[in-house]
XYZ file of C-alpha atoms in Angstrom:
673
model
C 96.686 38.905 -97.639
C 97.451 38.908 -94.571
C 94.572 38.305 -92.384
C 94.589 42.312 -90.166
C 92.406 40.657 -86.933
C 95.655 38.481 -86.634
C 98.704 40.865 -87.517
C 100.549 43.393 -85.218
C 98.729 46.357 -84.540
C 100.607 49.316 -85.678
C 97.314 52.172 -84.182
C 97.375 54.047 -81.510
C 97.740 52.255 -78.141
C 96.880 49.109 -79.401
C 93.500 49.920 -80.470
C 91.881 47.155 -83.474
C 92.364 48.343 -87.029
C 88.687 48.528 -87.092
C 88.895 50.277 -90.814
C 90.999 47.320 -92.099
C 88.801 44.433 -90.257
C 86.183 42.930 -92.960
C 84.203 41.188 -91.042
C 85.117 37.722 -93.398
C 88.154 37.779 -91.290
C 86.806 37.268 -88.301
C 85.328 32.801 -88.343
C 89.156 32.768 -90.242
C 90.672 34.598 -87.561
C 89.547 32.494 -85.147
C 89.779 29.342 -86.185
C 93.645 30.394 -86.576
C 93.551 31.639 -82.502
C 91.360 28.570 -81.202
C 94.088 26.482 -83.219
C 96.964 28.434 -81.897
C 95.024 27.706 -78.194
C 94.589 24.486 -78.220
C 98.608 24.036 -78.979
C 99.355 26.256 -76.011
C 96.883 24.438 -74.236
C 98.509 20.830 -75.354
C 102.165 21.563 -74.852
C 101.056 22.507 -71.088
C 98.854 19.467 -70.332
C 101.663 17.555 -72.219
C 105.471 19.111 -70.753
C 107.413 15.979 -69.004
C 108.480 19.084 -66.523
C 107.285 19.279 -62.984
C 103.782 21.243 -62.567
C 105.255 24.908 -61.227
C 102.906 27.605 -61.325
C 104.780 29.287 -64.098
C 105.379 26.397 -66.210
C 101.544 25.702 -65.668
C 99.586 28.400 -64.823
C 100.535 31.116 -65.494
C 101.076 29.683 -68.815
C 97.611 28.638 -68.891
C 96.618 32.632 -68.577
C 98.876 33.314 -71.422
C 97.897 30.890 -73.432
C 94.673 32.027 -75.121
C 96.554 35.591 -75.810
C 95.424 35.897 -79.824
C 92.360 34.580 -79.463
C 91.203 36.781 -76.627
C 92.238 39.745 -78.627
C 90.238 38.896 -81.639
C 87.028 38.508 -79.727
C 87.662 41.726 -78.165
C 87.673 43.236 -80.892
C 84.555 41.031 -82.419
C 82.399 41.836 -79.840
C 82.253 45.572 -79.772
C 81.201 45.581 -82.787
C 78.653 43.007 -82.184
C 77.097 44.128 -79.282
C 77.043 47.835 -80.253
C 77.333 47.487 -83.967
C 75.030 44.680 -85.406
C 74.622 43.426 -88.137
C 72.844 40.230 -89.674
C 76.425 39.289 -90.306
C 77.806 39.562 -87.322
C 73.986 38.514 -85.635
C 75.093 34.812 -87.926
C 79.225 35.035 -86.992
C 77.954 35.131 -82.894
C 75.496 31.661 -83.355
C 78.641 30.364 -85.142
C 81.098 31.406 -83.287
C 79.484 30.018 -79.901
C 79.369 26.330 -80.045
C 83.081 27.118 -81.271
C 84.489 28.677 -78.179
C 82.338 26.168 -75.301
C 83.931 23.245 -76.666
C 86.782 24.364 -76.756
C 86.338 25.285 -72.661
C 84.401 22.324 -72.292
C 88.802 20.554 -73.779
C 90.204 22.743 -71.035
C 88.407 21.443 -68.286
C 87.626 18.434 -69.480
C 91.807 17.602 -70.515
C 92.341 15.103 -67.560
C 95.917 15.968 -68.290
C 95.789 19.959 -67.165
C 93.440 19.534 -64.764
C 96.079 16.673 -62.674
C 99.179 19.185 -63.074
C 96.706 21.665 -61.586
C 95.936 19.599 -58.714
C 100.427 18.735 -58.198
C 100.522 22.474 -57.266
C 96.750 22.554 -54.927
C 98.444 19.703 -53.327
C 102.168 21.002 -53.058
C 100.808 24.904 -52.929
C 102.193 25.065 -48.641
C 104.919 24.985 -50.378
C 105.979 26.836 -53.748
C 106.522 29.875 -51.926
C 103.900 31.996 -53.833
C 102.794 35.324 -53.304
C 99.564 36.011 -52.371
C 98.367 36.911 -55.361
C 99.552 34.086 -56.754
C 97.868 31.778 -54.074
C 94.726 33.321 -55.284
C 95.387 32.365 -58.571
C 96.345 29.004 -57.614
C 93.354 28.459 -56.145
C 90.671 30.729 -58.377
C 92.090 27.994 -61.434
C 91.737 24.846 -59.438
C 87.837 26.000 -58.510
C 87.271 26.998 -61.586
C 88.421 23.908 -63.516
C 85.788 22.113 -60.497
C 82.457 24.100 -61.761
C 83.025 23.395 -64.636
C 82.993 19.511 -64.771
C 86.773 18.538 -65.028
C 85.773 15.663 -61.945
C 82.846 14.163 -63.881
C 83.752 10.554 -65.647
C 81.916 9.054 -68.775
C 78.762 9.723 -69.688
C 78.571 13.142 -66.920
C 81.337 14.321 -68.512
C 80.369 14.208 -71.928
C 75.936 15.220 -71.103
C 78.285 18.550 -69.078
C 79.148 19.359 -72.397
C 76.545 19.217 -74.545
C 73.966 20.866 -72.232
C 77.148 23.938 -72.194
C 77.521 24.124 -75.810
C 73.750 24.457 -75.527
C 73.067 27.536 -73.358
C 75.944 29.109 -75.317
C 73.568 28.528 -78.138
C 70.461 29.760 -76.309
C 71.961 32.981 -74.605
C 72.939 33.851 -78.350
C 69.774 33.508 -79.311
C 67.313 35.168 -76.773
C 69.968 38.490 -76.556
C 69.456 38.580 -80.960
C 65.484 37.622 -80.494
C 65.817 40.801 -78.199
C 67.662 43.012 -80.610
C 65.598 42.074 -83.359
C 61.656 42.987 -81.529
C 63.495 46.091 -80.438
C 64.850 47.398 -83.351
C 61.206 46.644 -85.490
C 58.750 47.504 -83.550
C 58.174 51.968 -83.933
C 54.760 54.084 -83.204
C 54.637 56.976 -85.915
C 53.551 60.204 -84.428
C 51.210 62.480 -86.002
C 51.206 66.001 -85.207
C 47.724 65.345 -82.796
C 50.057 62.865 -81.434
C 52.603 65.233 -79.960
C 50.145 66.619 -76.706
C 51.741 66.912 -73.991
C 55.300 66.130 -75.268
C 57.916 68.676 -74.200
C 60.165 69.693 -77.100
C 63.332 67.422 -75.832
C 61.323 64.300 -76.357
C 59.986 65.609 -79.687
C 63.096 66.484 -81.403
C 63.809 62.612 -79.840
C 60.992 61.308 -81.410
C 62.117 63.221 -84.840
C 65.984 61.851 -84.622
C 64.425 58.904 -84.415
C 62.225 59.091 -87.348
C 64.810 60.054 -89.585
C 67.394 57.234 -88.307
C 64.036 54.923 -89.414
C 63.599 57.085 -92.377
C 59.741 57.062 -91.132
C 58.818 60.467 -92.381
C 58.634 62.029 -88.978
C 58.943 61.683 -85.309
C 58.201 57.967 -84.216
C 58.642 56.118 -80.786
C 60.811 52.665 -80.906
C 61.456 51.576 -77.574
C 64.949 52.509 -76.884
C 64.696 53.496 -73.100
C 65.701 56.651 -73.542
C 62.740 57.749 -75.698
C 59.868 54.940 -74.401
C 60.085 55.962 -70.378
C 60.077 59.921 -71.663
C 57.361 59.713 -74.210
C 55.402 57.339 -71.066
C 55.944 59.989 -69.215
C 54.297 63.434 -70.872
C 52.224 61.647 -73.202
C 49.109 62.851 -72.636
C 47.297 60.529 -74.967
C 46.527 58.037 -72.906
C 45.722 55.271 -75.834
C 49.185 55.454 -76.992
C 50.969 55.405 -73.597
C 49.107 51.194 -73.415
C 50.228 51.025 -76.787
C 53.412 52.079 -76.046
C 53.988 50.974 -72.893
C 52.664 46.535 -73.993
C 55.054 46.414 -77.441
C 58.030 47.783 -74.778
C 56.701 44.505 -72.590
C 56.222 42.133 -74.768
C 59.642 42.388 -75.996
C 60.541 38.783 -76.437
C 57.154 37.488 -76.507
C 55.736 38.389 -79.931
C 55.797 35.048 -81.025
C 57.283 33.575 -84.481
C 61.099 33.954 -84.794
C 61.677 35.786 -82.431
C 59.971 34.804 -79.026
C 62.349 34.308 -76.223
C 60.067 32.419 -74.652
C 60.751 28.684 -74.637
C 64.073 29.471 -74.571
C 63.818 30.978 -71.186
C 62.260 27.536 -70.214
C 65.220 25.191 -72.057
C 67.659 27.753 -70.663
C 66.441 26.821 -67.319
C 66.072 23.688 -67.249
C 69.593 23.183 -68.947
C 70.851 25.075 -65.705
C 68.775 22.968 -63.095
C 70.691 19.777 -65.176
C 73.730 21.799 -65.292
C 74.222 21.759 -61.244
C 72.738 18.557 -60.751
C 75.796 16.751 -62.782
C 77.861 18.967 -60.429
C 75.838 18.082 -56.870
C 74.185 20.714 -56.260
C 70.886 21.204 -54.966
C 69.930 23.916 -57.272
C 71.627 26.099 -60.349
C 71.421 29.164 -57.292
C 72.650 27.203 -55.011
C 75.596 26.327 -57.485
C 75.976 29.701 -58.918
C 76.193 31.589 -55.230
C 78.462 29.009 -53.687
C 81.396 31.680 -54.821
C 79.986 35.007 -54.463
C 79.421 36.953 -51.089
C 75.997 36.130 -50.147
C 76.812 32.446 -50.575
C 73.618 31.283 -50.271
C 69.745 31.586 -51.875
C 68.768 32.620 -48.232
C 71.288 34.396 -48.257
C 69.623 36.659 -51.127
C 66.539 36.216 -49.997
C 66.854 37.639 -46.823
C 68.143 40.407 -48.319
C 65.753 41.157 -50.945
C 62.550 40.777 -48.287
C 63.723 43.163 -45.667
C 63.743 45.985 -48.395
C 60.213 44.192 -50.225
C 58.145 45.651 -47.673
C 59.276 48.968 -46.437
C 59.276 49.331 -51.025
C 55.820 47.901 -51.373
C 53.642 50.004 -48.969
C 55.369 52.778 -50.143
C 54.737 51.908 -52.943
C 50.979 51.081 -53.161
C 50.560 54.542 -50.877
C 51.623 56.396 -53.764
C 49.069 54.363 -55.866
C 46.094 55.486 -54.098
C 47.277 59.027 -55.217
C 48.262 58.148 -58.393
C 44.630 57.089 -59.401
C 43.032 59.265 -57.732
C 44.774 61.681 -59.938
C 43.659 59.280 -63.347
C 39.588 59.075 -61.940
C 40.502 63.337 -61.852
C 41.082 63.264 -65.015
C 38.031 61.547 -66.109
C 39.076 57.534 -66.326
C 36.950 54.954 -64.523
C 39.277 51.935 -63.687
C 42.648 51.379 -61.588
C 45.165 52.974 -62.700
C 47.535 50.653 -65.112
C 51.466 50.406 -65.911
C 51.498 52.549 -68.982
C 49.782 55.542 -66.416
C 52.225 55.470 -63.684
C 55.050 56.979 -65.003
C 52.664 59.942 -66.206
C 50.893 60.635 -63.258
C 54.323 60.306 -61.347
C 55.770 63.083 -63.713
C 52.922 65.386 -62.422
C 52.940 64.586 -58.741
C 56.222 65.288 -58.991
C 55.535 68.283 -60.962
C 53.572 68.957 -57.795
C 55.655 67.955 -55.204
C 58.852 69.374 -55.762
C 57.984 71.964 -58.194
C 60.107 70.159 -60.790
C 59.638 69.319 -64.127
C 61.565 67.310 -66.206
C 61.820 69.684 -69.217
C 62.894 72.756 -67.434
C 66.171 70.103 -66.450
C 67.001 69.055 -69.311
C 68.531 71.829 -70.647
C 71.439 71.597 -68.165
C 72.369 67.990 -68.087
C 74.257 68.622 -71.674
C 75.749 64.591 -72.203
C 79.208 66.583 -72.771
C 79.074 68.607 -69.260
C 78.554 64.791 -67.935
C 81.162 63.576 -69.707
C 83.463 66.364 -68.077
C 81.874 65.787 -64.440
C 82.359 62.749 -64.518
C 86.519 63.314 -65.878
C 86.772 66.103 -63.109
C 85.751 63.882 -60.185
C 87.926 60.409 -61.277
C 91.014 63.506 -61.764
C 90.051 65.095 -58.190
C 90.036 61.682 -57.304
C 92.532 59.687 -58.400
C 94.677 62.121 -60.184
C 93.266 61.313 -63.933
C 93.812 63.362 -67.105
C 91.388 62.358 -69.487
C 92.921 63.939 -73.468
C 90.965 63.579 -76.284
C 92.402 61.542 -79.717
C 92.363 59.709 -82.903
C 92.821 56.489 -83.504
C 90.552 53.399 -84.797
C 86.956 53.450 -84.425
C 83.468 50.793 -85.234
C 81.342 53.470 -85.304
C 81.335 57.214 -86.501
C 79.739 57.827 -82.606
C 82.591 56.301 -80.861
C 85.202 58.555 -79.141
C 88.227 58.069 -77.609
C 90.377 59.558 -74.610
C 94.251 58.552 -73.299
C 93.557 58.407 -69.439
C 97.275 59.517 -67.662
C 98.072 60.608 -64.267
C 101.722 62.062 -63.480
C 102.218 62.101 -67.347
C 101.923 58.010 -67.348
C 99.747 56.324 -69.670
C 96.651 54.349 -66.979
C 94.389 53.103 -70.482
C 92.090 54.332 -73.721
C 88.895 55.048 -72.427
C 86.082 54.683 -75.276
C 82.775 56.466 -75.837
C 79.619 54.826 -77.242
C 77.069 56.997 -76.201
C 74.117 57.091 -78.474
C 70.909 54.251 -78.606
C 70.710 53.283 -83.039
C 69.237 50.078 -84.320
C 72.377 48.236 -84.046
C 73.359 48.599 -80.761
C 71.233 46.358 -78.137
C 69.784 47.670 -75.206
C 71.318 49.007 -72.088
C 74.107 50.301 -70.830
C 78.187 48.163 -70.065
C 80.766 48.171 -69.383
C 84.007 46.124 -71.079
C 87.005 45.744 -72.188
C 88.425 45.376 -75.168
C 92.320 44.414 -73.763
C 92.238 43.851 -70.206
C 94.824 45.141 -67.421
C 97.806 42.690 -66.648
C 102.032 42.516 -65.916
C 102.590 38.562 -67.101
C 103.872 39.351 -70.119
C 104.961 42.859 -70.139
C 103.261 45.648 -69.071
C 99.672 46.109 -70.925
C 97.493 49.207 -70.122
C 93.768 48.291 -70.486
C 91.283 49.514 -74.058
C 87.911 50.098 -71.793
C 84.602 51.273 -73.144
C 81.483 52.117 -72.028
C 78.245 51.703 -74.173
C 74.393 54.058 -73.361
C 71.962 54.419 -75.707
C 70.884 58.039 -74.951
C 68.978 59.110 -76.905
C 70.896 60.895 -80.203
C 70.242 64.951 -80.844
C 68.612 66.426 -83.988
C 71.886 67.846 -86.277
C 73.174 70.684 -84.712
C 72.357 69.834 -81.298
C 73.283 69.291 -78.350
C 72.463 66.001 -77.121
C 70.560 65.977 -73.554
C 70.138 63.468 -70.566
C 68.105 62.985 -67.951
C 69.296 62.565 -64.193
C 68.580 59.350 -64.203
C 70.387 59.191 -68.141
C 73.366 61.147 -65.534
C 73.247 58.600 -63.167
C 73.799 56.518 -65.675
C 76.746 57.395 -67.191
C 78.441 57.666 -63.783
C 77.478 53.904 -62.999
C 79.073 52.979 -66.394
C 81.852 55.272 -65.316
C 82.623 53.895 -62.317
C 82.533 50.070 -64.003
C 85.464 51.804 -66.072
C 87.369 52.863 -63.312
C 87.947 49.495 -62.076
C 89.339 48.665 -65.029
C 91.671 51.193 -65.706
C 92.965 51.333 -62.319
C 93.258 47.800 -62.019
C 96.883 46.424 -60.883
C 97.636 43.256 -60.720
C 99.770 40.418 -62.710
C 97.140 38.344 -64.158
C 94.240 39.332 -66.516
C 92.190 36.549 -64.538
C 91.902 38.357 -62.000
C 91.733 42.283 -63.198
C 89.458 44.936 -63.076
C 85.847 43.484 -62.773
C 87.090 39.784 -62.893
C 85.468 39.600 -58.918
C 82.005 38.643 -57.377
C 79.160 39.296 -59.060
C 77.942 40.529 -55.924
C 80.698 42.672 -55.637
C 81.961 43.794 -58.597
C 78.355 46.898 -59.141
C 80.132 48.285 -56.384
C 82.252 50.356 -57.710
C 79.750 50.946 -60.724
C 77.210 52.539 -57.107
C 79.630 54.075 -55.327
C 80.279 56.681 -58.536
C 76.806 57.629 -59.180
C 76.806 59.499 -55.186
C 79.539 62.148 -56.989
C 76.950 63.046 -59.827
C 75.231 63.956 -56.402
C 77.533 66.181 -54.944
C 76.459 69.061 -55.229
C 79.268 71.357 -55.566
C 79.573 68.902 -59.074
C 76.342 70.224 -61.160
C 76.986 73.806 -59.711
C 79.809 73.983 -62.205
C 79.162 71.503 -65.218
C 75.292 71.158 -65.170
C 74.517 74.265 -67.246
C 72.345 75.087 -69.679
C 72.751 73.863 -73.074
C 71.603 77.583 -75.110
C 72.602 80.140 -72.129
C 75.660 78.901 -70.504
C 74.259 79.642 -67.218
C 75.017 76.813 -64.239
C 71.504 75.110 -63.042
C 70.147 77.275 -60.454
C 70.622 76.716 -56.527
C 67.108 76.688 -56.372
C 66.880 74.188 -58.951
C 69.605 72.278 -57.933
C 68.361 71.934 -55.055
C 64.795 70.492 -55.469
C 66.395 68.306 -57.573
C 67.927 66.755 -55.210
C 65.281 66.902 -52.906
C 63.313 65.052 -55.132
C 65.987 62.404 -55.524
C 64.032 59.385 -53.558
C 60.880 59.867 -55.469
C 59.045 57.693 -56.538
C 61.318 54.936 -54.854
C 58.388 52.454 -53.766
C 57.422 51.806 -57.501
C 61.924 51.927 -58.656
C 62.500 49.946 -55.869
C 59.506 46.958 -55.699
C 60.263 47.249 -60.102
C 63.874 46.386 -59.084
C 63.303 43.676 -56.357
C 60.257 41.276 -58.215
C 63.104 41.009 -61.305
C 65.394 39.863 -58.945
C 63.199 37.954 -56.605
C 62.221 36.109 -59.768
C 66.024 35.399 -61.324
C 66.196 33.735 -57.572
C 63.138 31.689 -57.270
C 63.521 30.396 -61.665
C 66.107 29.146 -60.344
C 65.527 27.990 -56.833
C 64.448 25.432 -57.562
C 62.767 22.878 -60.103
C 62.942 24.260 -63.342
C 59.628 26.043 -64.482
C 57.850 23.866 -67.608
C 56.293 27.015 -68.315
C 58.481 30.117 -67.311
C 55.818 32.893 -67.503
C 52.951 30.986 -65.646
C 55.955 30.703 -62.604
C 56.593 34.571 -63.356
C 52.702 35.226 -62.228
C 52.521 33.021 -59.006
C 56.168 34.551 -57.621
C 54.576 37.630 -58.271
C 51.386 36.760 -57.222
C 52.889 35.579 -54.062
C 54.760 38.944 -53.271
C 51.644 40.449 -53.366
C 52.824 42.890 -57.048
C 51.089 46.004 -56.333
C 49.171 45.747 -60.284
C 49.904 49.127 -61.563
C 53.726 47.929 -61.520
C 55.794 46.067 -63.651
C 58.607 44.064 -63.812
C 61.596 46.355 -64.911
C 62.804 42.747 -66.397
C 60.096 40.621 -67.718
C 61.413 36.443 -68.402
C 60.941 37.853 -72.180
C 63.465 40.280 -72.541
C 65.785 39.378 -68.524
C 68.980 39.440 -70.773
C 70.487 40.268 -67.411
C 69.972 36.636 -66.765
C 69.032 34.523 -70.252
C 71.685 35.871 -72.052
C 74.507 33.910 -70.486
C 74.964 32.970 -67.126
C 76.183 36.302 -65.780
C 74.221 37.187 -63.489
C 71.037 34.504 -63.976
C 70.187 33.635 -59.739
C 73.070 36.775 -59.610
C 70.230 39.788 -60.388
C 69.935 40.731 -57.092
C 73.486 41.491 -57.312
C 73.006 45.507 -56.969
C 71.045 45.438 -53.980
C 74.346 43.441 -53.061
C 76.117 46.197 -54.410
C 73.693 49.237 -52.596
C 74.320 48.268 -48.834
C 77.788 49.027 -49.808
C 78.033 51.244 -51.669
C 75.752 53.565 -49.617
C 78.078 52.735 -46.454
C 80.797 53.407 -48.627
C 80.401 56.801 -49.820
C 79.485 57.395 -45.960
C 83.325 57.434 -45.638
C 83.382 60.436 -47.163
C 80.746 62.144 -45.069
C 82.857 61.123 -41.927
C 85.722 62.029 -44.126
C 84.440 65.773 -44.276
C 85.393 65.934 -47.859
C 83.817 64.046 -51.218
C 87.097 63.811 -52.266
C 89.359 63.661 -48.955
C 92.262 62.456 -50.605
C 93.396 59.973 -48.413
C 89.462 58.427 -48.468
C 90.187 57.973 -51.679
C 93.475 56.939 -51.851
C 92.326 53.931 -49.446
C 88.963 52.996 -51.707
C 91.860 52.610 -54.739
C 93.981 50.855 -53.175
C 91.381 48.578 -51.674
C 88.298 48.080 -53.736
C 89.344 49.743 -57.427
C 92.987 48.444 -58.077
C 92.797 45.414 -55.972
C 90.355 42.880 -59.119
C 89.201 40.149 -57.739
C 93.175 39.109 -55.878
C 91.917 38.998 -52.308
C 87.560 38.042 -51.567
C 85.878 40.679 -51.714
C 84.363 40.882 -48.740
C 88.020 41.274 -47.580
C 88.239 43.952 -49.183
C 85.327 45.803 -48.548
C 86.698 45.315 -44.605
C 89.604 46.758 -45.406
C 88.283 49.953 -46.696
C 85.418 50.478 -43.904
C 86.489 47.819 -41.382
C 83.552 45.959 -41.185
C 80.386 44.540 -43.377
C 77.507 47.328 -43.698
C 73.798 46.059 -42.915
C 69.998 46.787 -44.837
C 69.930 50.605 -42.675
C 71.795 52.729 -45.000
C 70.549 51.988 -48.437
C 66.905 52.338 -47.208
C 68.005 55.455 -45.716
C 69.346 56.021 -48.880
C 66.376 55.407 -50.132
C 64.384 56.973 -48.903
C 62.229 53.973 -46.995
C 63.558 53.782 -43.771
C 60.727 53.774 -41.308
C-alpha cells in the first residue's frame, strides 16, 4: 500500500490529504524522506564537478524537499491536534532530525565546497539574493560547528541532540499540565461572572465531560475568570494552578529540564568559541549583543514599574474596601483592574465583547489586507486536520497567492498560545511554490449555535498572527531558506505587531464591530471609550513582559544556573518586581525559551520590534491615511515581500529612512514622561 505522505497530493492546491494520512504513516515516511535527503546531500558533497552556486547552494536548498513536505503536515497536527501517538512520534523524531542536521554541518566535503564558493564569491557574478544566501549558508555551517574537529565535533552533536529531546519533552509536559487541570464550578461559584464567561465555562465543561461548567488553564477562559470572579478563594486556586504549569512535580515537571537545557546551551556556545549562549545567539540579530538588549529593556522597565506601583496602590485600597486585609496578590490584580477600568473609562468587558465576533474580526483582518495590498480571500473546501479548521484561497487580481488556514478555537489537544506557521513556504527555485500558511489561536469555543466572541485582547491576537501570515503570504523570493518569516528573530515580530495597529483604526471597528444579537455597529461613544482605554493597565502588562524577557536574557548571559528557579527569584528581586505581578511566563512554562532555541535569549524581540512598529505605523499617519497606497506598497516591497534576502536593519531603513528610538514605544504604551 502506498504511503499517502510519499505520493503526489491530488488535493486542492496540493494540501496534505489529512483524511488519508494515519499516524502510522509518519515514521516510515520520515525514514524514507531522510534517506532521500541523505542521498541528495552525499551527491552534492561527492560531486566531481567544480563547486558552483547551482550544484552546491541551490542543490542544498532542494535536497530535503520531501522531508519538509512530510514534516509540514506532521507538525501542524502535533502542535494543534496532539494525541499520545503523535507525542510519541515527536519524541522519536527529535533526535533523528537533530542527527540529520549535524551530519550536514559536519560533512567536511560539503563544507569545503561552500568554502570554495565563499572564497570566490566576488567572481561568481551572483545576484544580491544569491550572495545573501551564500553568506547565510556559510554562516549557518560555521555556527553549527562545521569548523570543529574530533572530540569537540562529537560532543556538539550530542549536545544538540539532547537539546532537541529536551525541547520536545518540555512542550509535552506543559500540554499535559494544561490538559489535565480543571476546576468545577457549582451554582455558588459563578458570582460576578458575566454571561459570556459562564457560557465559555459550560462549553469547556462539555469538552471535558465534567457535567457542568469548569475553569481550565486555557488563557481565553482563565483570564476572564480572574477578571470577573467575586470569589477570591477560587481566583487564588485558579491563578496558582496557572502559575504552576510545568512545576507540579512528577513526570511532567519542567524544572530539571530547564536546568539541563541552560547548561547544554552554555556548553554549546563555549564549544563554538563564545563567552555565553546569549552572545552566540544575539550575534546574528539586529540587537547584536546582550548589552544592547538589556539597555532597551531597562529604558522601558523603569517607567513601566513606576506606573505599575502607582496602580497597585489604588488596587490595594479597593481590596481593603472589600474587607480583605493584607497586600494585593497576583490573583487580585486583574479583578480590581477590571473594576477600576469600568470606573475610569465607563468600560465593561461584558459590554464590549458582543461587538467583537470572531467571524467579523476575521473579515476585518481580510478587509484591511485587501485595502492595503489588494488581497482577496475566498472560502474553499479542502482537506483539514480538524473539523474546526477553515481554508481560504488568497488571490490578487485573480492570481493565486496562498492558501490561508485558520484554526481558532481552544481544545485539549492543542498547545496553549497563538502562532503562525507555514506547512509550505513560498519559493521560486524548482518551480513557483505558493505558501500554505496557518494561524492557530486558542479562543473560547462558544456553545452550539452561538457566535464566538472575543475580548479586545483576543482581537489584537488575531490581527497579530495575521500580520505574521501576511509576511509569509506576500513573500517573493527565490530561495526557501530566506522566505517569509526566515528573518532575524528580533525583526520577525515587526509585521505582526505593526498589523495590530489597523485594529485600532476607528473606521475599521466602526464597520466590523457589530453586535452579535442586534447586528448594530458599536456605538461611537463606546468605540471611543474602548480605544481611549488602549493603554489602560499598561504598567502591569509591560512589567510582566519585561520581567520574562530579562529573566530569559540573564539565564543565558553568563554561567548557567544550577537552580533556575532560585536564579529567577534573584533576578526578579534585583529588579524590584512588584509582588502583585507575576512573570508573563515563569520558567517551568516558558515555552518560548525552552521548547526550542527560537526565542532563547530572544524573548526581548517583541519589544525590539515594537520600537519599529510604532515608528512604522507613524509613516501612515504622516501620509494622512492609514491605508495610503504608496506607503503600503513601500511596506510590502521593503519588508513583507523581502523575507531574509536583505539585512533586517537595511530593510527597515529602506522603508523609513532611519532606525527609530524608544520614544514612540513609550508614547504608544502611555508610559512617556
